[in-house]
Amino acid sequence: EAGVAQSPRYKIIEKRQSVAFWCNPISGHATLYWYQQILGQGPKLLIQFQNNGVVDDSQLPKDRFSAERLKGVDSTLKIQPAKLEDSAVYLCASSQSVGVYNEQFFGPGTRLTVL
Amino acid sequence: GIQVEQSPPDLILQEGANSTLRCNFSDSVNNLQWFHQNPWGQLINLFYIPSGTKQNGRLSATTVATERYSLLYISSSQTTDSGVYFCAVRPVGGAQKLVFGQGTRLTINP
C-alpha cells in the first residue's frame, strides 16, 4: 500500500514570496491533516479536512495561509506572502474515519526555508 | 488544552543498552501514538496504543490511560534507533487532531 505522498521535498524562497505544497493521502483515507513542525518542536496541526470539508482550521494563520481539498482526495497548502517565521517542515497526514479510534500516517514532509 | 510532556528530553546510550521513554498527558485521551522521526524528518509509526501493551521486535509500549501516561521501551539499542521519539495524543471530545509532545532525542553511540 502506497503511503502519503508530498511534494516538493525542499523549497527555498525569499520572504514575501508565495509557495504551495501538495499532498496525496493514502487511498481511501477520508481525513487529511496539515501539520507545521518548527525545528526542535513537535508538529502542530494547521488544518484538518474530512473529505473536502474543513473540520478544524483554528490554528491556521488565515491572513497568509490557505488550503483546499477540492475533490476530497489530494490537497494543496499555500503561503502568501511568506515570512521568515514560516521556515519549518510541513507534514501531511491521513487517516480513515471509521469510529473513534483511527491511526494517522504521515508523509515525508516539505522542508521550507524562507530567507 | 491538553498538555503532553515527554521525558527525558535527551538520552545518550551505548549500542546494546536498554531505554525507557515516558509520555505524560494531562487529560483523557482516546488515541495515543508513538513515532520515530528519522534524521531525514520522516515520522515512522511505531505504535497505536490508546491502552494496554504492545510489542514489536525490540520495541514495546504500555499505556495506562487511567493514570495518563505511556512508556516506550527499546531493548538492545542499535545506532539506527537514533532520532527523535514523539508521543502524540488525541483528547477525548476533541477533533481528531493529534497533540504532540516535545519529543525525546535518542542518540545511540557505537
mmCIF file with all atom_site columns, C-alpha atoms in Angstrom:
data_model
loop_
_atom_site.group_PDB
_atom_site.id
_atom_site.type_symbol
_atom_site.label_atom_id
_atom_site.label_alt_id
_atom_site.label_comp_id
_atom_site.label_asym_id
_atom_site.label_entity_id
_atom_site.label_seq_id
_atom_site.pdbx_PDB_ins_code
_atom_site.Cartn_x
_atom_site.Cartn_y
_atom_site.Cartn_z
_atom_site.occupancy
_atom_site.B_iso_or_equiv
_atom_site.pdbx_formal_charge
_atom_site.auth_seq_id
_atom_site.auth_comp_id
_atom_site.auth_asym_id
_atom_site.auth_atom_id
_atom_site.pdbx_PDB_model_num
ATOM 1   C CA . GLU A 1 1   ? 0.000   0.000  0.000  1.00 0.00 ? 1   GLU A CA 1
ATOM 2   C CA . ALA A 1 2   ? 1.411   3.382  -1.007 1.00 0.00 ? 2   ALA A CA 1
ATOM 3   C CA . GLY A 1 3   ? 1.980   5.876  1.773  1.00 0.00 ? 3   GLY A CA 1
ATOM 4   C CA . VAL A 1 4   ? 1.216   9.578  1.969  1.00 0.00 ? 4   VAL A CA 1
ATOM 5   C CA . ALA A 1 5   ? 2.943   11.450 -0.860 1.00 0.00 ? 5   ALA A CA 1
ATOM 6   C CA . GLN A 1 6   ? 4.162   15.038 -0.629 1.00 0.00 ? 6   GLN A CA 1
ATOM 7   C CA . SER A 1 7   ? 5.948   17.393 -2.974 1.00 0.00 ? 7   SER A CA 1
ATOM 8   C CA . PRO A 1 8   ? 8.227   19.184 -3.214 1.00 0.00 ? 8   PRO A CA 1
ATOM 9   C CA . ARG A 1 9   ? 10.564  17.774 -0.568 1.00 0.00 ? 9   ARG A CA 1
ATOM 10  C CA . TYR A 1 10  ? 12.507  21.005 -0.204 1.00 0.00 ? 10  TYR A CA 1
ATOM 11  C CA . LYS A 1 11  ? 11.775  24.626 -1.049 1.00 0.00 ? 11  LYS A CA 1
ATOM 12  C CA . ILE A 1 12  ? 13.785  27.792 -0.559 1.00 0.00 ? 12  ILE A CA 1
ATOM 13  C CA . ILE A 1 13  ? 12.096  31.146 -1.107 1.00 0.00 ? 13  ILE A CA 1
ATOM 14  C CA . GLU A 1 14  ? 12.579  34.753 -0.115 1.00 0.00 ? 14  GLU A CA 1
ATOM 15  C CA . LYS A 1 15  ? 10.252  36.495 2.294  1.00 0.00 ? 15  LYS A CA 1
ATOM 16  C CA . ARG A 1 16  ? 7.101   37.939 0.764  1.00 0.00 ? 16  ARG A CA 1
ATOM 17  C CA . GLN A 1 17  ? 7.134   35.301 -1.996 1.00 0.00 ? 17  GLN A CA 1
ATOM 18  C CA . SER A 1 18  ? 4.398   32.680 -2.290 1.00 0.00 ? 18  SER A CA 1
ATOM 19  C CA . VAL A 1 19  ? 4.748   28.905 -2.124 1.00 0.00 ? 19  VAL A CA 1
ATOM 20  C CA . ALA A 1 20  ? 2.470   25.875 -2.486 1.00 0.00 ? 20  ALA A CA 1
ATOM 21  C CA . PHE A 1 21  ? 2.754   22.327 -1.192 1.00 0.00 ? 21  PHE A CA 1
ATOM 22  C CA . TRP A 1 22  ? 0.932   19.255 -2.460 1.00 0.00 ? 22  TRP A CA 1
ATOM 23  C CA . CYS A 1 23  ? -0.241  16.139 -0.633 1.00 0.00 ? 23  CYS A CA 1
ATOM 24  C CA . ASN A 1 24  ? -1.826  12.897 -1.788 1.00 0.00 ? 24  ASN A CA 1
ATOM 25  C CA . PRO A 1 25  ? -3.172  10.794 1.101  1.00 0.00 ? 25  PRO A CA 1
ATOM 26  C CA . ILE A 1 26  ? -3.330  7.039  1.422  1.00 0.00 ? 26  ILE A CA 1
ATOM 27  C CA . SER A 1 27  ? -6.018  5.664  -0.877 1.00 0.00 ? 27  SER A CA 1
ATOM 28  C CA . GLY A 1 28  ? -9.385  5.517  0.850  1.00 0.00 ? 28  GLY A CA 1
ATOM 29  C CA . HIS A 1 29  ? -8.440  7.813  3.732  1.00 0.00 ? 29  HIS A CA 1
ATOM 30  C CA . ALA A 1 30  ? -11.184 10.382 4.165  1.00 0.00 ? 30  ALA A CA 1
ATOM 31  C CA . THR A 1 31  ? -9.396  12.587 6.690  1.00 0.00 ? 31  THR A CA 1
ATOM 32  C CA . LEU A 1 32  ? -6.375  14.698 5.739  1.00 0.00 ? 32  LEU A CA 1
ATOM 33  C CA . TYR A 1 33  ? -4.259  16.868 8.033  1.00 0.00 ? 33  TYR A CA 1
ATOM 34  C CA . TRP A 1 34  ? -1.584  19.517 7.523  1.00 0.00 ? 34  TRP A CA 1
ATOM 35  C CA . TYR A 1 35  ? 0.891   19.988 10.390 1.00 0.00 ? 35  TYR A CA 1
ATOM 36  C CA . GLN A 1 36  ? 3.688   22.521 10.810 1.00 0.00 ? 36  GLN A CA 1
ATOM 37  C CA . GLN A 1 37  ? 6.870   21.408 12.582 1.00 0.00 ? 37  GLN A CA 1
ATOM 38  C CA . ILE A 1 38  ? 9.290   24.121 13.647 1.00 0.00 ? 38  ILE A CA 1
ATOM 39  C CA . LEU A 1 39  ? 12.841  22.983 14.375 1.00 0.00 ? 39  LEU A CA 1
ATOM 40  C CA . GLY A 1 40  ? 13.136  21.447 17.820 1.00 0.00 ? 40  GLY A CA 1
ATOM 41  C CA . GLN A 1 41  ? 9.390   21.153 18.388 1.00 0.00 ? 41  GLN A CA 1
ATOM 42  C CA . GLY A 1 42  ? 6.668   18.612 17.844 1.00 0.00 ? 42  GLY A CA 1
ATOM 43  C CA . PRO A 1 43  ? 4.283   19.009 14.893 1.00 0.00 ? 43  PRO A CA 1
ATOM 44  C CA . LYS A 1 44  ? 1.250   21.271 15.351 1.00 0.00 ? 44  LYS A CA 1
ATOM 45  C CA . LEU A 1 45  ? -1.983  20.976 13.409 1.00 0.00 ? 45  LEU A CA 1
ATOM 46  C CA . LEU A 1 46  ? -2.745  23.714 10.889 1.00 0.00 ? 46  LEU A CA 1
ATOM 47  C CA . ILE A 1 47  ? -5.881  22.343 9.259  1.00 0.00 ? 47  ILE A CA 1
ATOM 48  C CA . GLN A 1 48  ? -7.935  19.150 9.106  1.00 0.00 ? 48  GLN A CA 1
ATOM 49  C CA . PHE A 1 49  ? -10.212 18.057 6.252  1.00 0.00 ? 49  PHE A CA 1
ATOM 50  C CA . GLN A 1 50  ? -12.930 15.430 6.309  1.00 0.00 ? 50  GLN A CA 1
ATOM 51  C CA . ASN A 1 51  ? -13.434 14.545 2.646  1.00 0.00 ? 51  ASN A CA 1
ATOM 52  C CA . ASN A 1 52  ? -13.496 18.036 1.073  1.00 0.00 ? 52  ASN A CA 1
ATOM 53  C CA . GLY A 1 53  ? -14.815 19.891 4.112  1.00 0.00 ? 53  GLY A CA 1
ATOM 54  C CA . VAL A 1 54  ? -12.789 21.718 6.763  1.00 0.00 ? 54  VAL A CA 1
ATOM 55  C CA . VAL A 1 55  ? -13.156 20.237 10.265 1.00 0.00 ? 55  VAL A CA 1
ATOM 56  C CA . ASP A 1 56  ? -10.595 22.340 12.162 1.00 0.00 ? 56  ASP A CA 1
ATOM 57  C CA . ASP A 1 57  ? -8.609  25.348 10.958 1.00 0.00 ? 57  ASP A CA 1
ATOM 58  C CA . SER A 1 58  ? -8.377  27.163 14.274 1.00 0.00 ? 58  SER A CA 1
ATOM 59  C CA . GLN A 1 59  ? -4.548  27.241 14.195 1.00 0.00 ? 59  GLN A CA 1
ATOM 60  C CA . LEU A 1 60  ? -4.222  28.269 10.549 1.00 0.00 ? 60  LEU A CA 1
ATOM 61  C CA . PRO A 1 61  ? -2.923  31.861 10.071 1.00 0.00 ? 61  PRO A CA 1
ATOM 62  C CA . LYS A 1 62  ? -5.652  32.718 7.625  1.00 0.00 ? 62  LYS A CA 1
ATOM 63  C CA . ASP A 1 63  ? -4.206  36.068 6.631  1.00 0.00 ? 63  ASP A CA 1
ATOM 64  C CA . ARG A 1 64  ? -1.410  34.266 4.767  1.00 0.00 ? 64  ARG A CA 1
ATOM 65  C CA . PHE A 1 65  ? -2.139  30.530 4.745  1.00 0.00 ? 65  PHE A CA 1
ATOM 66  C CA . SER A 1 66  ? -4.821  28.778 2.700  1.00 0.00 ? 66  SER A CA 1
ATOM 67  C CA . ALA A 1 67  ? -5.591  25.151 1.947  1.00 0.00 ? 67  ALA A CA 1
ATOM 68  C CA . GLU A 1 68  ? -8.008  23.260 -0.209 1.00 0.00 ? 68  GLU A CA 1
ATOM 69  C CA . ARG A 1 69  ? -9.067  19.711 -0.917 1.00 0.00 ? 69  ARG A CA 1
ATOM 70  C CA . LEU A 1 70  ? -11.460 20.217 -3.787 1.00 0.00 ? 70  LEU A CA 1
ATOM 71  C CA . LYS A 1 71  ? -12.265 16.630 -4.782 1.00 0.00 ? 71  LYS A CA 1
ATOM 72  C CA . GLY A 1 72  ? -11.783 15.068 -1.360 1.00 0.00 ? 72  GLY A CA 1
ATOM 73  C CA . VAL A 1 73  ? -8.528  13.375 -2.327 1.00 0.00 ? 73  VAL A CA 1
ATOM 74  C CA . ASP A 1 74  ? -5.327  15.378 -2.748 1.00 0.00 ? 74  ASP A CA 1
ATOM 75  C CA . SER A 1 75  ? -4.747  18.747 -1.115 1.00 0.00 ? 75  SER A CA 1
ATOM 76  C CA . THR A 1 76  ? -2.669  21.884 -1.515 1.00 0.00 ? 76  THR A CA 1
ATOM 77  C CA . LEU A 1 77  ? -1.399  24.234 1.188  1.00 0.00 ? 77  LEU A CA 1
ATOM 78  C CA . LYS A 1 78  ? -0.380  27.744 0.156  1.00 0.00 ? 78  LYS A CA 1
ATOM 79  C CA . ILE A 1 79  ? 1.505   30.513 1.916  1.00 0.00 ? 79  ILE A CA 1
ATOM 80  C CA . GLN A 1 80  ? 1.242   34.038 0.522  1.00 0.00 ? 80  GLN A CA 1
ATOM 81  C CA . PRO A 1 81  ? 3.222   36.094 1.406  1.00 0.00 ? 81  PRO A CA 1
ATOM 82  C CA . ALA A 1 82  ? 5.797   34.053 3.315  1.00 0.00 ? 82  ALA A CA 1
ATOM 83  C CA . LYS A 1 83  ? 7.511   35.332 6.464  1.00 0.00 ? 83  LYS A CA 1
ATOM 84  C CA . LEU A 1 84  ? 10.814  34.287 8.000  1.00 0.00 ? 84  LEU A CA 1
ATOM 85  C CA . GLU A 1 85  ? 8.982   32.514 10.843 1.00 0.00 ? 85  GLU A CA 1
ATOM 86  C CA . ASP A 1 86  ? 7.266   30.211 8.316  1.00 0.00 ? 86  ASP A CA 1
ATOM 87  C CA . SER A 1 87  ? 10.529  28.293 7.930  1.00 0.00 ? 87  SER A CA 1
ATOM 88  C CA . ALA A 1 88  ? 9.545   24.801 9.055  1.00 0.00 ? 88  ALA A CA 1
ATOM 89  C CA . VAL A 1 89  ? 8.709   21.319 7.857  1.00 0.00 ? 89  VAL A CA 1
ATOM 90  C CA . TYR A 1 90  ? 5.144   20.966 6.597  1.00 0.00 ? 90  TYR A CA 1
ATOM 91  C CA . LEU A 1 91  ? 3.784   17.492 7.182  1.00 0.00 ? 91  LEU A CA 1
ATOM 92  C CA . CYS A 1 92  ? 0.705   15.969 5.629  1.00 0.00 ? 92  CYS A CA 1
ATOM 93  C CA . ALA A 1 93  ? -1.060  13.067 7.315  1.00 0.00 ? 93  ALA A CA 1
ATOM 94  C CA . SER A 1 94  ? -4.133  10.980 6.622  1.00 0.00 ? 94  SER A CA 1
ATOM 95  C CA . SER A 1 95  ? -6.411  8.586  8.460  1.00 0.00 ? 95  SER A CA 1
ATOM 96  C CA . GLN A 1 96  ? -9.518  6.537  7.867  1.00 0.00 ? 96  GLN A CA 1
ATOM 97  C CA . SER A 1 97  ? -12.630 7.875  9.515  1.00 0.00 ? 97  SER A CA 1
ATOM 98  C CA . VAL A 1 98  ? -14.141 4.765  10.980 1.00 0.00 ? 98  VAL A CA 1
ATOM 99  C CA . GLY A 1 99  ? -15.168 5.094  14.591 1.00 0.00 ? 99  GLY A CA 1
ATOM 100 C CA . VAL A 1 100 ? -13.402 6.940  17.339 1.00 0.00 ? 100 VAL A CA 1
ATOM 101 C CA . TYR A 1 101 ? -10.079 5.168  17.092 1.00 0.00 ? 101 TYR A CA 1
ATOM 102 C CA . ASN A 1 102 ? -8.081  5.767  13.951 1.00 0.00 ? 102 ASN A CA 1
ATOM 103 C CA . GLU A 1 103 ? -4.369  5.883  13.291 1.00 0.00 ? 103 GLU A CA 1
ATOM 104 C CA . GLN A 1 104 ? -2.670  8.752  11.458 1.00 0.00 ? 104 GLN A CA 1
ATOM 105 C CA . PHE A 1 105 ? 0.060   8.163  8.881  1.00 0.00 ? 105 PHE A CA 1
ATOM 106 C CA . PHE A 1 106 ? 2.482   10.877 7.826  1.00 0.00 ? 106 PHE A CA 1
ATOM 107 C CA . GLY A 1 107 ? 4.160   11.794 4.582  1.00 0.00 ? 107 GLY A CA 1
ATOM 108 C CA . PRO A 1 108 ? 7.871   12.649 4.270  1.00 0.00 ? 108 PRO A CA 1
ATOM 109 C CA . GLY A 1 109 ? 7.250   16.375 4.660  1.00 0.00 ? 109 GLY A CA 1
ATOM 110 C CA . THR A 1 110 ? 8.284   19.512 2.790  1.00 0.00 ? 110 THR A CA 1
ATOM 111 C CA . ARG A 1 111 ? 11.151  21.473 4.317  1.00 0.00 ? 111 ARG A CA 1
ATOM 112 C CA . LEU A 1 112 ? 10.593  25.200 3.711  1.00 0.00 ? 112 LEU A CA 1
ATOM 113 C CA . THR A 1 113 ? 13.328  27.765 4.186  1.00 0.00 ? 113 THR A CA 1
ATOM 114 C CA . VAL A 1 114 ? 12.349  31.440 3.982  1.00 0.00 ? 114 VAL A CA 1
ATOM 115 C CA . LEU A 1 115 ? 15.300  33.826 3.506  1.00 0.00 ? 115 LEU A CA 1
ATOM 116 C CA . GLY B 2 1   ? -5.896  22.386 26.097 1.00 0.00 ? 1   GLY B CA 1
ATOM 117 C CA . ILE B 2 2   ? -4.250  19.068 26.844 1.00 0.00 ? 2   ILE B CA 1
ATOM 118 C CA . GLN B 2 3   ? -0.586  19.074 27.842 1.00 0.00 ? 3   GLN B CA 1
ATOM 119 C CA . VAL B 2 4   ? 1.792   16.335 26.692 1.00 0.00 ? 4   VAL B CA 1
ATOM 120 C CA . GLU B 2 5   ? 5.143   16.024 28.429 1.00 0.00 ? 5   GLU B CA 1
ATOM 121 C CA . GLN B 2 6   ? 7.904   13.680 27.359 1.00 0.00 ? 6   GLN B CA 1
ATOM 122 C CA . SER B 2 7   ? 10.936  12.680 29.373 1.00 0.00 ? 7   SER B CA 1
ATOM 123 C CA . PRO B 2 8   ? 13.841  12.681 29.247 1.00 0.00 ? 8   PRO B CA 1
ATOM 124 C CA . PRO B 2 9   ? 14.357  15.372 26.599 1.00 0.00 ? 9   PRO B CA 1
ATOM 125 C CA . ASP B 2 10  ? 17.706  13.875 25.612 1.00 0.00 ? 10  ASP B CA 1
ATOM 126 C CA . LEU B 2 11  ? 19.179  10.408 26.078 1.00 0.00 ? 11  LEU B CA 1
ATOM 127 C CA . ILE B 2 12  ? 22.618  9.208  25.035 1.00 0.00 ? 12  ILE B CA 1
ATOM 128 C CA . LEU B 2 13  ? 23.375  5.480  25.242 1.00 0.00 ? 13  LEU B CA 1
ATOM 129 C CA . GLN B 2 14  ? 25.838  2.925  24.018 1.00 0.00 ? 14  GLN B CA 1
ATOM 130 C CA . GLU B 2 15  ? 24.809  0.330  21.472 1.00 0.00 ? 15  GLU B CA 1
ATOM 131 C CA . GLY B 2 16  ? 23.204  -2.642 23.183 1.00 0.00 ? 16  GLY B CA 1
ATOM 132 C CA . ALA B 2 17  ? 21.719  -0.673 26.087 1.00 0.00 ? 17  ALA B CA 1
ATOM 133 C CA . ASN B 2 18  ? 18.030  -0.613 27.018 1.00 0.00 ? 18  ASN B CA 1
ATOM 134 C CA . SER B 2 19  ? 15.963  2.554  27.431 1.00 0.00 ? 19  SER B CA 1
ATOM 135 C CA . THR B 2 20  ? 12.579  3.724  28.663 1.00 0.00 ? 20  THR B CA 1
ATOM 136 C CA . LEU B 2 21  ? 10.884  6.839  27.314 1.00 0.00 ? 21  LEU B CA 1
ATOM 137 C CA . ARG B 2 22  ? 7.925   8.357  29.140 1.00 0.00 ? 22  ARG B CA 1
ATOM 138 C CA . CYS B 2 23  ? 4.904   10.352 27.995 1.00 0.00 ? 23  CYS B CA 1
ATOM 139 C CA . ASN B 2 24  ? 2.568   12.040 30.470 1.00 0.00 ? 24  ASN B CA 1
ATOM 140 C CA . PHE B 2 25  ? -0.677  13.687 29.408 1.00 0.00 ? 25  PHE B CA 1
ATOM 141 C CA . SER B 2 26  ? -2.978  15.961 31.365 1.00 0.00 ? 26  SER B CA 1
ATOM 142 C CA . ASP B 2 27  ? -6.425  14.796 30.246 1.00 0.00 ? 27  ASP B CA 1
ATOM 143 C CA . SER B 2 28  ? -8.294  11.750 28.994 1.00 0.00 ? 28  SER B CA 1
ATOM 144 C CA . VAL B 2 29  ? -7.413  10.518 25.528 1.00 0.00 ? 29  VAL B CA 1
ATOM 145 C CA . ASN B 2 30  ? -8.906  8.069  23.056 1.00 0.00 ? 30  ASN B CA 1
ATOM 146 C CA . ASN B 2 31  ? -5.839  7.739  20.860 1.00 0.00 ? 31  ASN B CA 1
ATOM 147 C CA . LEU B 2 32  ? -2.117  7.623  21.564 1.00 0.00 ? 32  LEU B CA 1
ATOM 148 C CA . GLN B 2 33  ? 0.601   7.079  19.011 1.00 0.00 ? 33  GLN B CA 1
ATOM 149 C CA . TRP B 2 34  ? 4.382   6.750  19.282 1.00 0.00 ? 34  TRP B CA 1
ATOM 150 C CA . PHE B 2 35  ? 6.512   7.889  16.351 1.00 0.00 ? 35  PHE B CA 1
ATOM 151 C CA . HIS B 2 36  ? 10.186  7.773  15.471 1.00 0.00 ? 36  HIS B CA 1
ATOM 152 C CA . GLN B 2 37  ? 11.396  10.749 13.439 1.00 0.00 ? 37  GLN B CA 1
ATOM 153 C CA . ASN B 2 38  ? 14.426  9.689  11.478 1.00 0.00 ? 38  ASN B CA 1
ATOM 154 C CA . PRO B 2 39  ? 17.295  12.023 10.506 1.00 0.00 ? 39  PRO B CA 1
ATOM 155 C CA . TRP B 2 40  ? 15.522  12.798 7.200  1.00 0.00 ? 40  TRP B CA 1
ATOM 156 C CA . GLY B 2 41  ? 12.455  14.057 9.067  1.00 0.00 ? 41  GLY B CA 1
ATOM 157 C CA . GLN B 2 42  ? 10.096  11.194 8.271  1.00 0.00 ? 42  GLN B CA 1
ATOM 158 C CA . LEU B 2 43  ? 7.689   10.277 11.056 1.00 0.00 ? 43  LEU B CA 1
ATOM 159 C CA . ILE B 2 44  ? 7.574   6.497  11.325 1.00 0.00 ? 44  ILE B CA 1
ATOM 160 C CA . ASN B 2 45  ? 4.605   4.935  13.109 1.00 0.00 ? 45  ASN B CA 1
ATOM 161 C CA . LEU B 2 46  ? 5.761   2.743  15.976 1.00 0.00 ? 46  LEU B CA 1
ATOM 162 C CA . PHE B 2 47  ? 2.637   2.047  17.991 1.00 0.00 ? 47  PHE B CA 1
ATOM 163 C CA . TYR B 2 48  ? -1.032  2.927  18.034 1.00 0.00 ? 48  TYR B CA 1
ATOM 164 C CA . ILE B 2 49  ? -1.751  2.266  21.692 1.00 0.00 ? 49  ILE B CA 1
ATOM 165 C CA . PRO B 2 50  ? -4.621  4.087  23.445 1.00 0.00 ? 50  PRO B CA 1
ATOM 166 C CA . SER B 2 51  ? -4.399  1.488  26.219 1.00 0.00 ? 51  SER B CA 1
ATOM 167 C CA . GLY B 2 52  ? -2.672  -1.767 27.113 1.00 0.00 ? 52  GLY B CA 1
ATOM 168 C CA . THR B 2 53  ? 0.658   -3.207 25.998 1.00 0.00 ? 53  THR B CA 1
ATOM 169 C CA . LYS B 2 54  ? 2.043   -3.977 22.562 1.00 0.00 ? 54  LYS B CA 1
ATOM 170 C CA . GLN B 2 55  ? 5.343   -5.375 21.347 1.00 0.00 ? 55  GLN B CA 1
ATOM 171 C CA . ASN B 2 56  ? 7.086   -5.211 18.000 1.00 0.00 ? 56  ASN B CA 1
ATOM 172 C CA . GLY B 2 57  ? 10.512  -6.800 17.935 1.00 0.00 ? 57  GLY B CA 1
ATOM 173 C CA . ARG B 2 58  ? 12.873  -4.911 20.236 1.00 0.00 ? 58  ARG B CA 1
ATOM 174 C CA . LEU B 2 59  ? 10.273  -2.235 20.904 1.00 0.00 ? 59  LEU B CA 1
ATOM 175 C CA . SER B 2 60  ? 7.326   -2.376 23.235 1.00 0.00 ? 60  SER B CA 1
ATOM 176 C CA . ALA B 2 61  ? 4.887   0.161  24.626 1.00 0.00 ? 61  ALA B CA 1
ATOM 177 C CA . THR B 2 62  ? 2.478   0.367  27.517 1.00 0.00 ? 62  THR B CA 1
ATOM 178 C CA . THR B 2 63  ? -0.287  2.918  28.033 1.00 0.00 ? 63  THR B CA 1
ATOM 179 C CA . VAL B 2 64  ? -2.086  3.257  31.370 1.00 0.00 ? 64  VAL B CA 1
ATOM 180 C CA . ALA B 2 65  ? -4.912  5.526  30.318 1.00 0.00 ? 65  ALA B CA 1
ATOM 181 C CA . THR B 2 66  ? -6.421  5.815  33.815 1.00 0.00 ? 66  THR B CA 1
ATOM 182 C CA . GLU B 2 67  ? -3.108  7.193  35.126 1.00 0.00 ? 67  GLU B CA 1
ATOM 183 C CA . ARG B 2 68  ? -2.467  9.270  31.986 1.00 0.00 ? 68  ARG B CA 1
ATOM 184 C CA . TYR B 2 69  ? 0.927   8.013  30.914 1.00 0.00 ? 69  TYR B CA 1
ATOM 185 C CA . SER B 2 70  ? 2.591   5.834  28.317 1.00 0.00 ? 70  SER B CA 1
ATOM 186 C CA . LEU B 2 71  ? 6.010   4.207  28.209 1.00 0.00 ? 71  LEU B CA 1
ATOM 187 C CA . LEU B 2 72  ? 8.111   3.193  25.217 1.00 0.00 ? 72  LEU B CA 1
ATOM 188 C CA . TYR B 2 73  ? 10.766  0.539  25.799 1.00 0.00 ? 73  TYR B CA 1
ATOM 189 C CA . ILE B 2 74  ? 13.692  -0.015 23.467 1.00 0.00 ? 74  ILE B CA 1
ATOM 190 C CA . SER B 2 75  ? 15.868  -3.046 24.141 1.00 0.00 ? 75  SER B CA 1
ATOM 191 C CA . SER B 2 76  ? 19.314  -3.880 22.753 1.00 0.00 ? 76  SER B CA 1
ATOM 192 C CA . SER B 2 77  ? 19.610  -0.443 21.122 1.00 0.00 ? 77  SER B CA 1
ATOM 193 C CA . GLN B 2 78  ? 21.176  -0.099 17.674 1.00 0.00 ? 78  GLN B CA 1
ATOM 194 C CA . THR B 2 79  ? 22.659  3.000  16.059 1.00 0.00 ? 79  THR B CA 1
ATOM 195 C CA . THR B 2 80  ? 19.703  3.054  13.666 1.00 0.00 ? 80  THR B CA 1
ATOM 196 C CA . ASP B 2 81  ? 17.430  3.680  16.656 1.00 0.00 ? 81  ASP B CA 1
ATOM 197 C CA . SER B 2 82  ? 18.868  7.198  16.901 1.00 0.00 ? 82  SER B CA 1
ATOM 198 C CA . GLY B 2 83  ? 16.467  10.050 16.244 1.00 0.00 ? 83  GLY B CA 1
ATOM 199 C CA . VAL B 2 84  ? 13.613  11.824 17.961 1.00 0.00 ? 84  VAL B CA 1
ATOM 200 C CA . TYR B 2 85  ? 10.747  9.875  19.504 1.00 0.00 ? 85  TYR B CA 1
ATOM 201 C CA . PHE B 2 86  ? 7.376   11.600 19.710 1.00 0.00 ? 86  PHE B CA 1
ATOM 202 C CA . CYS B 2 87  ? 4.308   10.755 21.693 1.00 0.00 ? 87  CYS B CA 1
ATOM 203 C CA . ALA B 2 88  ? 1.052   12.173 20.313 1.00 0.00 ? 88  ALA B CA 1
ATOM 204 C CA . VAL B 2 89  ? -2.423  12.024 21.829 1.00 0.00 ? 89  VAL B CA 1
ATOM 205 C CA . ARG B 2 90  ? -5.963  12.717 20.705 1.00 0.00 ? 90  ARG B CA 1
ATOM 206 C CA . PRO B 2 91  ? -8.044  14.186 23.539 1.00 0.00 ? 91  PRO B CA 1
ATOM 207 C CA . VAL B 2 92  ? -11.480 12.792 24.294 1.00 0.00 ? 92  VAL B CA 1
ATOM 208 C CA . GLY B 2 93  ? -14.225 15.017 22.951 1.00 0.00 ? 93  GLY B CA 1
ATOM 209 C CA . GLY B 2 94  ? -11.912 16.985 20.729 1.00 0.00 ? 94  GLY B CA 1
ATOM 210 C CA . ALA B 2 95  ? -11.421 16.890 16.996 1.00 0.00 ? 95  ALA B CA 1
ATOM 211 C CA . GLN B 2 96  ? -9.307  14.143 15.506 1.00 0.00 ? 96  GLN B CA 1
ATOM 212 C CA . LYS B 2 97  ? -6.100  16.137 15.627 1.00 0.00 ? 97  LYS B CA 1
ATOM 213 C CA . LEU B 2 98  ? -3.062  14.761 17.416 1.00 0.00 ? 98  LEU B CA 1
ATOM 214 C CA . VAL B 2 99  ? -1.343  16.862 20.073 1.00 0.00 ? 99  VAL B CA 1
ATOM 215 C CA . PHE B 2 100 ? 2.376   16.124 20.152 1.00 0.00 ? 100 PHE B CA 1
ATOM 216 C CA . GLY B 2 101 ? 4.881   16.246 22.959 1.00 0.00 ? 101 GLY B CA 1
ATOM 217 C CA . GLN B 2 102 ? 8.227   17.936 22.532 1.00 0.00 ? 102 GLN B CA 1
ATOM 218 C CA . GLY B 2 103 ? 9.983   14.648 21.840 1.00 0.00 ? 103 GLY B CA 1
ATOM 219 C CA . THR B 2 104 ? 12.900  12.681 23.280 1.00 0.00 ? 104 THR B CA 1
ATOM 220 C CA . ARG B 2 105 ? 16.132  12.860 21.286 1.00 0.00 ? 105 ARG B CA 1
ATOM 221 C CA . LEU B 2 106 ? 17.849  9.471  21.468 1.00 0.00 ? 106 LEU B CA 1
ATOM 222 C CA . THR B 2 107 ? 21.475  9.070  20.422 1.00 0.00 ? 107 THR B CA 1
ATOM 223 C CA . ILE B 2 108 ? 22.948  5.575  20.243 1.00 0.00 ? 108 ILE B CA 1
ATOM 224 C CA . ASN B 2 109 ? 26.734  5.521  20.028 1.00 0.00 ? 109 ASN B CA 1
ATOM 225 C CA . PRO B 2 110 ? 28.600  2.537  18.544 1.00 0.00 ? 110 PRO B CA 1
#
